[in-house]
PDB file of C-alpha atoms in Angstrom:
ATOM      1  CA  UNK K 112      -0.123   0.413  -0.080  1.00 97.00           C
ATOM      2  CA  UNK K 113       1.138   3.753  -0.578  1.00 98.00           C
ATOM      3  CA  UNK K 114       2.047   5.645   2.612  1.00 98.00           C
ATOM      4  CA  UNK K 115       1.045   8.800   2.660  1.00 98.00           C
ATOM      5  CA  UNK K 116       2.578  11.485   4.738  1.00 98.00           C
ATOM      6  CA  UNK K 117       1.133  15.335   5.211  1.00 98.00           C
ATOM      7  CA  UNK K 118       2.951  17.828   7.595  1.00 98.00           C
ATOM      8  CA  UNK K 119       2.402  19.675  10.091  1.00 98.00           C
ATOM      9  CA  UNK K 120      -0.220  17.359  11.897  1.00 98.00           C
ATOM     10  CA  UNK K 121      -1.896  20.912  12.621  1.00 98.00           C
ATOM     11  CA  UNK K 122      -1.192  24.331  12.198  1.00 97.00           C
ATOM     12  CA  UNK K 123      -2.112  27.691  13.997  1.00 97.00           C
ATOM     13  CA  UNK K 124      -3.381  30.505  11.206  1.00 97.00           C
ATOM     14  CA  UNK K 125      -4.816  33.977  11.671  1.00 96.00           C
ATOM     15  CA  UNK K 126      -7.369  35.273   8.674  1.00 96.00           C
ATOM     16  CA  UNK K 127      -5.263  36.485   5.917  1.00 97.00           C
ATOM     17  CA  UNK K 128      -1.923  34.283   6.309  1.00 97.00           C
ATOM     18  CA  UNK K 129      -1.124  31.985   3.481  1.00 98.00           C
ATOM     19  CA  UNK K 130      -0.599  28.400   4.266  1.00 98.00           C
ATOM     20  CA  UNK K 131       0.766  25.757   2.914  1.00 98.00           C
ATOM     21  CA  UNK K 132       0.210  21.926   3.680  1.00 98.00           C
ATOM     22  CA  UNK K 133       2.879  19.202   2.577  1.00 98.00           C
ATOM     23  CA  UNK K 134       1.789  15.597   1.753  1.00 98.00           C
ATOM     24  CA  UNK K 135       4.272  13.246   0.616  1.00 98.00           C
ATOM     25  CA  UNK K 136       3.845   9.495  -0.928  1.00 98.00           C
ATOM     26  CA  UNK K 137       6.065   6.618  -0.052  1.00 98.00           C
ATOM     27  CA  UNK K 138       6.439   6.387  -3.624  1.00 98.00           C
ATOM     28  CA  UNK K 139       5.849   7.705  -7.185  1.00 98.00           C
ATOM     29  CA  UNK K 140       2.195   8.185  -8.167  1.00 98.00           C
ATOM     30  CA  UNK K 141       2.689  10.976 -10.836  1.00 97.00           C
ATOM     31  CA  UNK K 142      -0.051  13.855 -10.140  1.00 97.00           C
ATOM     32  CA  UNK K 143      -2.524  11.667  -8.809  1.00 98.00           C
ATOM     33  CA  UNK K 144      -3.469  13.087  -6.114  1.00 98.00           C
ATOM     34  CA  UNK K 145      -6.701  14.483  -4.688  1.00 98.00           C
ATOM     35  CA  UNK K 146      -7.308  17.424  -1.548  1.00 98.00           C
ATOM     36  CA  UNK K 147     -10.469  16.429   0.376  1.00 98.00           C
ATOM     37  CA  UNK K 148     -11.460  20.063   3.106  1.00 98.00           C
ATOM     38  CA  UNK K 149     -13.242  18.113   5.969  1.00 98.00           C
ATOM     39  CA  UNK K 150     -15.154  21.236   8.518  1.00 97.00           C
ATOM     40  CA  UNK K 151     -16.327  19.566  11.941  1.00 95.00           C
ATOM     41  CA  UNK K 152     -19.291  17.230  11.856  1.00 95.00           C
ATOM     42  CA  UNK K 153     -19.600  17.134   7.688  1.00 97.00           C
ATOM     43  CA  UNK K 154     -17.928  14.949   5.513  1.00 98.00           C
ATOM     44  CA  UNK K 155     -15.474  15.784   3.244  1.00 98.00           C
ATOM     45  CA  UNK K 156     -15.390  17.764   0.650  1.00 98.00           C
ATOM     46  CA  UNK K 157     -13.043  17.648  -2.596  1.00 98.00           C
ATOM     47  CA  UNK K 158     -10.811  20.469  -3.638  1.00 98.00           C
ATOM     48  CA  UNK K 159      -8.400  19.385  -5.675  1.00 98.00           C
ATOM     49  CA  UNK K 160      -8.151  16.351  -7.997  1.00 97.00           C
ATOM     50  CA  UNK K 161      -5.260  14.959 -10.246  1.00 97.00           C
ATOM     51  CA  UNK K 162      -2.922  17.402  -7.660  1.00 98.00           C
ATOM     52  CA  UNK K 163      -3.843  20.576  -9.070  1.00 98.00           C
ATOM     53  CA  UNK K 164      -7.642  20.876 -10.897  1.00 97.00           C
ATOM     54  CA  UNK K 165      -9.289  22.902  -9.052  1.00 98.00           C
ATOM     55  CA  UNK K 166     -13.081  21.269  -8.079  1.00 97.00           C
ATOM     56  CA  UNK K 167     -16.030  23.214  -9.493  1.00 94.00           C
ATOM     57  CA  UNK K 168     -17.060  25.725  -6.911  1.00 94.00           C
ATOM     58  CA  UNK K 169     -14.092  25.412  -5.184  1.00 97.00           C
ATOM     59  CA  UNK K 170     -12.696  28.589  -4.279  1.00 97.00           C
ATOM     60  CA  UNK K 171      -9.806  30.215  -6.050  1.00 97.00           C
ATOM     61  CA  UNK K 172      -7.245  30.678  -3.153  1.00 98.00           C
ATOM     62  CA  UNK K 173      -6.797  27.041  -3.432  1.00 98.00           C
ATOM     63  CA  UNK K 174      -4.264  25.814  -5.240  1.00 98.00           C
ATOM     64  CA  UNK K 175      -3.022  21.975  -5.772  1.00 98.00           C
ATOM     65  CA  UNK K 176       0.953  20.863  -6.909  1.00 98.00           C
ATOM     66  CA  UNK K 177       4.055  18.837  -7.034  1.00 98.00           C
ATOM     67  CA  UNK K 178       3.978  15.506  -8.689  1.00 98.00           C
ATOM     68  CA  UNK K 179       6.175  12.214  -8.289  1.00 98.00           C
ATOM     69  CA  UNK K 180       6.451  12.218  -3.922  1.00 98.00           C
ATOM     70  CA  UNK K 181       6.121  15.898  -3.060  1.00 98.00           C
ATOM     71  CA  UNK K 182       2.251  17.905  -3.081  1.00 98.00           C
ATOM     72  CA  UNK K 183       1.083  20.750  -1.458  1.00 98.00           C
ATOM     73  CA  UNK K 184      -1.905  22.948  -1.012  1.00 98.00           C
ATOM     74  CA  UNK K 185      -2.005  26.304  -0.877  1.00 98.00           C
ATOM     75  CA  UNK K 186      -4.264  28.374   0.760  1.00 98.00           C
ATOM     76  CA  UNK K 187      -3.078  32.177  -1.047  1.00 97.00           C
ATOM     77  CA  UNK K 188      -4.846  34.140   2.275  1.00 97.00           C
ATOM     78  CA  UNK K 189      -7.369  32.051   4.633  1.00 97.00           C
ATOM     79  CA  UNK K 190     -10.938  32.976   5.297  1.00 96.00           C
ATOM     80  CA  UNK K 191     -13.309  31.531   8.286  1.00 94.00           C
ATOM     81  CA  UNK K 192     -14.648  29.232   6.523  1.00 95.00           C
ATOM     82  CA  UNK K 193     -11.056  27.258   6.010  1.00 97.00           C
ATOM     83  CA  UNK K 194     -10.489  26.661   9.475  1.00 93.00           C
ATOM     84  CA  UNK K 195     -11.130  22.651   9.229  1.00 97.00           C
ATOM     85  CA  UNK K 196      -9.158  19.900   8.303  1.00 98.00           C
ATOM     86  CA  UNK K 197      -7.266  18.951   4.936  1.00 98.00           C
ATOM     87  CA  UNK K 198      -6.652  15.551   3.572  1.00 98.00           C
ATOM     88  CA  UNK K 199      -4.604  14.230   0.628  1.00 98.00           C
ATOM     89  CA  UNK K 200      -5.289  10.784  -0.735  1.00 98.00           C
ATOM     90  CA  UNK K 201      -4.048   9.443  -3.795  1.00 98.00           C
ATOM     91  CA  UNK K 202      -5.699   7.280  -6.381  1.00 98.00           C
ATOM     92  CA  UNK K 203      -2.920   5.797  -8.528  1.00 98.00           C
ATOM     93  CA  UNK K 204      -3.332   2.372  -7.121  1.00 97.00           C
ATOM     94  CA  UNK K 205      -5.357   0.496  -4.989  1.00 97.00           C
ATOM     95  CA  UNK K 206      -6.101   0.235  -1.584  1.00 98.00           C
ATOM     96  CA  UNK K 207      -6.878   4.196  -2.310  1.00 98.00           C
ATOM     97  CA  UNK K 208      -5.202   5.841   0.822  1.00 98.00           C
ATOM     98  CA  UNK K 209      -5.670   8.860   3.028  1.00 98.00           C
ATOM     99  CA  UNK K 210      -2.845  11.214   4.647  1.00 98.00           C
ATOM    100  CA  UNK K 211      -3.277  11.405   8.425  1.00 98.00           C
ATOM    101  CA  UNK K 212      -5.095  14.924   7.939  1.00 98.00           C
ATOM    102  CA  UNK K 213      -3.198  18.482   8.857  1.00 98.00           C
ATOM    103  CA  UNK K 214      -5.568  20.698  11.173  1.00 98.00           C
ATOM    104  CA  UNK K 215      -5.682  24.445  10.925  1.00 98.00           C
ATOM    105  CA  UNK K 216      -6.876  26.236  13.684  1.00 96.00           C
ATOM    106  CA  UNK K 217      -7.447  30.032  14.039  1.00 88.00           C
ATOM    107  CA  UNK K 218      -3.940  31.255  15.775  1.00 88.00           C
TER     108      UNK K 218
ATOM    109  CA  UNK G 250     -28.993  18.086  -7.340  1.00 93.00           C
ATOM    110  CA  UNK G 251     -28.053  14.614  -6.677  1.00 96.00           C
ATOM    111  CA  UNK G 252     -28.026  13.539  -2.620  1.00 97.00           C
ATOM    112  CA  UNK G 253     -26.804   9.891  -0.576  1.00 98.00           C
ATOM    113  CA  UNK G 254     -27.501   8.954   2.365  1.00 98.00           C
ATOM    114  CA  UNK G 255     -26.438   6.332   4.929  1.00 98.00           C
ATOM    115  CA  UNK G 256     -28.213   3.821   6.559  1.00 98.00           C
ATOM    116  CA  UNK G 257     -28.353   1.471   9.259  1.00 97.00           C
ATOM    117  CA  UNK G 258     -28.217   0.259  12.647  1.00 97.00           C
ATOM    118  CA  UNK G 259     -25.982   2.418  14.321  1.00 97.00           C
ATOM    119  CA  UNK G 260     -24.664  -0.392  17.737  1.00 98.00           C
ATOM    120  CA  UNK G 261     -23.528  -3.728  16.635  1.00 98.00           C
ATOM    121  CA  UNK G 262     -22.412  -6.119  18.408  1.00 98.00           C
ATOM    122  CA  UNK G 263     -18.951  -7.455  18.080  1.00 98.00           C
ATOM    123  CA  UNK G 264     -18.510 -10.401  15.997  1.00 98.00           C
ATOM    124  CA  UNK G 265     -21.936  -9.681  14.372  1.00 98.00           C
ATOM    125  CA  UNK G 266     -22.519  -8.297  10.566  1.00 98.00           C
ATOM    126  CA  UNK G 267     -22.375  -4.376  10.222  1.00 98.00           C
ATOM    127  CA  UNK G 268     -25.022  -3.747   7.506  1.00 98.00           C
ATOM    128  CA  UNK G 269     -25.222  -0.838   6.321  1.00 98.00           C
ATOM    129  CA  UNK G 270     -27.133   0.892   2.712  1.00 98.00           C
ATOM    130  CA  UNK G 271     -26.588   4.221   0.406  1.00 98.00           C
ATOM    131  CA  UNK G 272     -29.313   5.753  -1.067  1.00 98.00           C
ATOM    132  CA  UNK G 273     -28.948   7.752  -3.806  1.00 98.00           C
ATOM    133  CA  UNK G 274     -31.518  10.647  -5.111  1.00 97.00           C
ATOM    134  CA  UNK G 275     -32.226  13.085  -7.275  1.00 96.00           C
ATOM    135  CA  UNK G 276     -29.449  10.849  -9.601  1.00 94.00           C
ATOM    136  CA  UNK G 277     -28.633   7.196 -11.637  1.00 93.00           C
ATOM    137  CA  UNK G 278     -26.542   4.617 -10.385  1.00 94.00           C
ATOM    138  CA  UNK G 279     -24.697   4.215 -14.142  1.00 92.00           C
ATOM    139  CA  UNK G 280     -21.846   5.199 -15.084  1.00 88.00           C
ATOM    140  CA  UNK G 281     -19.958   5.532 -11.952  1.00 93.00           C
ATOM    141  CA  UNK G 282     -18.091   3.784  -8.945  1.00 97.00           C
ATOM    142  CA  UNK G 283     -19.954   3.711  -5.475  1.00 98.00           C
ATOM    143  CA  UNK G 284     -17.695   3.342  -2.294  1.00 98.00           C
ATOM    144  CA  UNK G 285     -17.433   3.290   1.596  1.00 98.00           C
ATOM    145  CA  UNK G 286     -14.834   4.782   3.177  1.00 98.00           C
ATOM    146  CA  UNK G 287     -15.152   5.115   6.945  1.00 98.00           C
ATOM    147  CA  UNK G 288     -13.007   6.986   9.787  1.00 98.00           C
ATOM    148  CA  UNK G 289     -13.011   6.390  13.417  1.00 97.00           C
ATOM    149  CA  UNK G 290     -13.034   9.101  15.851  1.00 94.00           C
ATOM    150  CA  UNK G 291     -11.043  11.974  15.179  1.00 92.00           C
ATOM    151  CA  UNK G 292      -8.317   9.866  13.193  1.00 95.00           C
ATOM    152  CA  UNK G 293      -8.261   9.655   9.596  1.00 96.00           C
ATOM    153  CA  UNK G 294     -10.429   8.038   6.320  1.00 98.00           C
ATOM    154  CA  UNK G 295      -9.881   4.560   5.092  1.00 98.00           C
ATOM    155  CA  UNK G 296     -11.051   3.602   1.823  1.00 98.00           C
ATOM    156  CA  UNK G 297     -13.715   0.024   2.041  1.00 98.00           C
ATOM    157  CA  UNK G 298     -13.594  -0.391  -1.218  1.00 98.00           C
ATOM    158  CA  UNK G 299     -15.675   0.543  -4.615  1.00 98.00           C
ATOM    159  CA  UNK G 300     -18.403  -1.374  -6.227  1.00 98.00           C
ATOM    160  CA  UNK G 301     -19.733  -0.974  -9.860  1.00 97.00           C
ATOM    161  CA  UNK G 302     -22.713  -0.705 -11.268  1.00 95.00           C
ATOM    162  CA  UNK G 303     -22.574  -4.061 -12.698  1.00 94.00           C
ATOM    163  CA  UNK G 304     -21.569  -5.173  -9.549  1.00 95.00           C
ATOM    164  CA  UNK G 305     -17.456  -5.761  -9.940  1.00 97.00           C
ATOM    165  CA  UNK G 306     -15.888  -4.844  -6.801  1.00 97.00           C
ATOM    166  CA  UNK G 307     -12.686  -4.221  -5.577  1.00 97.00           C
ATOM    167  CA  UNK G 308     -12.380  -4.086  -1.901  1.00 98.00           C
ATOM    168  CA  UNK G 309      -8.865  -2.818   0.665  1.00 98.00           C
ATOM    169  CA  UNK G 310      -7.056  -5.752   1.290  1.00 96.00           C
ATOM    170  CA  UNK G 311      -6.659  -4.771   5.209  1.00 95.00           C
ATOM    171  CA  UNK G 312     -10.247  -5.957   4.861  1.00 94.00           C
ATOM    172  CA  UNK G 313     -10.952  -7.938   2.425  1.00 83.00           C
ATOM    173  CA  UNK G 314     -11.663 -11.022   4.340  1.00 91.00           C
ATOM    174  CA  UNK G 315     -14.669  -9.595   5.991  1.00 97.00           C
ATOM    175  CA  UNK G 316     -16.250  -7.398   3.763  1.00 98.00           C
ATOM    176  CA  UNK G 317     -18.626  -7.359   0.561  1.00 98.00           C
ATOM    177  CA  UNK G 318     -20.822  -5.323  -1.521  1.00 98.00           C
ATOM    178  CA  UNK G 319     -24.051  -5.551  -3.401  1.00 98.00           C
ATOM    179  CA  UNK G 320     -25.692  -2.764  -5.685  1.00 97.00           C
ATOM    180  CA  UNK G 321     -29.242  -2.608  -6.168  1.00 97.00           C
ATOM    181  CA  UNK G 322     -29.718  -0.498  -9.418  1.00 94.00           C
ATOM    182  CA  UNK G 323     -33.465  -0.163  -9.682  1.00 95.00           C
ATOM    183  CA  UNK G 324     -33.792   0.909  -5.980  1.00 96.00           C
ATOM    184  CA  UNK G 325     -30.758   3.693  -6.511  1.00 97.00           C
ATOM    185  CA  UNK G 326     -29.036   1.821  -3.531  1.00 98.00           C
ATOM    186  CA  UNK G 327     -25.574   0.449  -2.922  1.00 98.00           C
ATOM    187  CA  UNK G 328     -24.601  -1.577   0.160  1.00 98.00           C
ATOM    188  CA  UNK G 329     -21.715  -2.465   2.648  1.00 98.00           C
ATOM    189  CA  UNK G 330     -21.753  -5.892   5.215  1.00 98.00           C
ATOM    190  CA  UNK G 331     -18.856  -5.768   6.944  1.00 98.00           C
ATOM    191  CA  UNK G 332     -18.266  -9.594   9.236  1.00 98.00           C
ATOM    192  CA  UNK G 333     -17.198 -10.048  13.026  1.00 97.00           C
ATOM    193  CA  UNK G 334     -16.459  -7.030  13.862  1.00 98.00           C
ATOM    194  CA  UNK G 335     -14.683  -5.493  16.444  1.00 98.00           C
ATOM    195  CA  UNK G 336     -14.454  -2.138  18.601  1.00 98.00           C
ATOM    196  CA  UNK G 337     -11.857  -1.305  16.074  1.00 97.00           C
ATOM    197  CA  UNK G 338     -14.277  -1.696  13.561  1.00 98.00           C
ATOM    198  CA  UNK G 339     -16.536   1.406  15.168  1.00 98.00           C
ATOM    199  CA  UNK G 340     -16.493   4.931  13.070  1.00 98.00           C
ATOM    200  CA  UNK G 341     -18.759   6.941  10.709  1.00 98.00           C
ATOM    201  CA  UNK G 342     -19.207   5.543   7.843  1.00 98.00           C
ATOM    202  CA  UNK G 343     -19.759   7.341   4.317  1.00 98.00           C
ATOM    203  CA  UNK G 344     -21.126   6.638   1.004  1.00 98.00           C
ATOM    204  CA  UNK G 345     -18.977   8.449  -1.560  1.00 98.00           C
ATOM    205  CA  UNK G 346     -19.523   8.639  -5.954  1.00 98.00           C
ATOM    206  CA  UNK G 347     -16.418   8.022  -7.221  1.00 96.00           C
ATOM    207  CA  UNK G 348     -15.807   9.626 -10.594  1.00 95.00           C
ATOM    208  CA  UNK G 349     -13.444   8.869 -12.695  1.00 94.00           C
ATOM    209  CA  UNK G 350     -12.347  11.505 -15.733  1.00 92.00           C
ATOM    210  CA  UNK G 351      -9.229  10.395 -18.169  1.00 91.00           C
ATOM    211  CA  UNK G 352      -6.930   7.074 -15.741  1.00 91.00           C
ATOM    212  CA  UNK G 353      -7.900   9.674 -12.491  1.00 96.00           C
ATOM    213  CA  UNK G 354      -9.920   9.185  -9.921  1.00 96.00           C
ATOM    214  CA  UNK G 355     -11.898  11.392  -7.701  1.00 97.00           C
ATOM    215  CA  UNK G 356     -14.594  10.860  -4.024  1.00 98.00           C
ATOM    216  CA  UNK G 357     -16.727  14.186  -5.556  1.00 96.00           C
ATOM    217  CA  UNK G 358     -19.896  13.184  -3.907  1.00 97.00           C
ATOM    218  CA  UNK G 359     -20.530  11.980  -0.121  1.00 98.00           C
ATOM    219  CA  UNK G 360     -23.057  11.261   2.452  1.00 98.00           C
ATOM    220  CA  UNK G 361     -23.252  13.138   5.333  1.00 98.00           C
ATOM    221  CA  UNK G 362     -21.677  10.206   7.371  1.00 98.00           C
ATOM    222  CA  UNK G 363     -23.747   7.402   9.354  1.00 98.00           C
ATOM    223  CA  UNK G 364     -21.313   6.361  13.385  1.00 98.00           C
ATOM    224  CA  UNK G 365     -21.634   2.311  14.198  1.00 98.00           C
ATOM    225  CA  UNK G 366     -20.625   1.789  17.181  1.00 98.00           C
ATOM    226  CA  UNK G 367     -19.421  -1.980  18.100  1.00 98.00           C
ATOM    227  CA  UNK G 368     -20.141  -2.923  21.409  1.00 97.00           C
ATOM    228  CA  UNK G 369     -22.372  -5.310  23.580  1.00 96.00           C
TER     229      UNK G 369
END
């Protein structure tokens, strides 16, 4: 199975800050990487697929990048509704696996 | 607008079988895969498996010996069965539509999730 490692596990930031989350995989997955946002008490929501393709309806302040084994999710200017947990997920090979999550908290 | 809703017992006894159904409304099951994903309280996400409208399945090897999925296109439902459950199977269980664009797969629509507790 492909192992997914996110960093940091949590971070504190203020509204308006630029935030970057990193996801590393145990083997190369090209760009078969998705990002999800999960607010407390809600189901995850797809933000980005294919590493950098913004899902319809997702705000343009979210940007995904990377390929191979290293990926990033950047929020250009953090908004109050962005305080949530973010997960990366690989779709390169079965079983599909997720990172452990990065919790973005209010400073 | 397509919506998905999980249903089933919220409490299952150890060693028994967990059974959940996902009902899809506002759209058809055809031309998509459908997945089950679970999340223990305060923890990360685990993909359990997927099923296609023709009944073909793929399961996570970590659960393969205990899991089965089925689909009923006439009812717009698909189901999960997990047998011989233990406390480690206590989690929120989500159903998710699994889309494919070219070679890329992604979960683009999720149910709200249902909490299943394994306890005597």
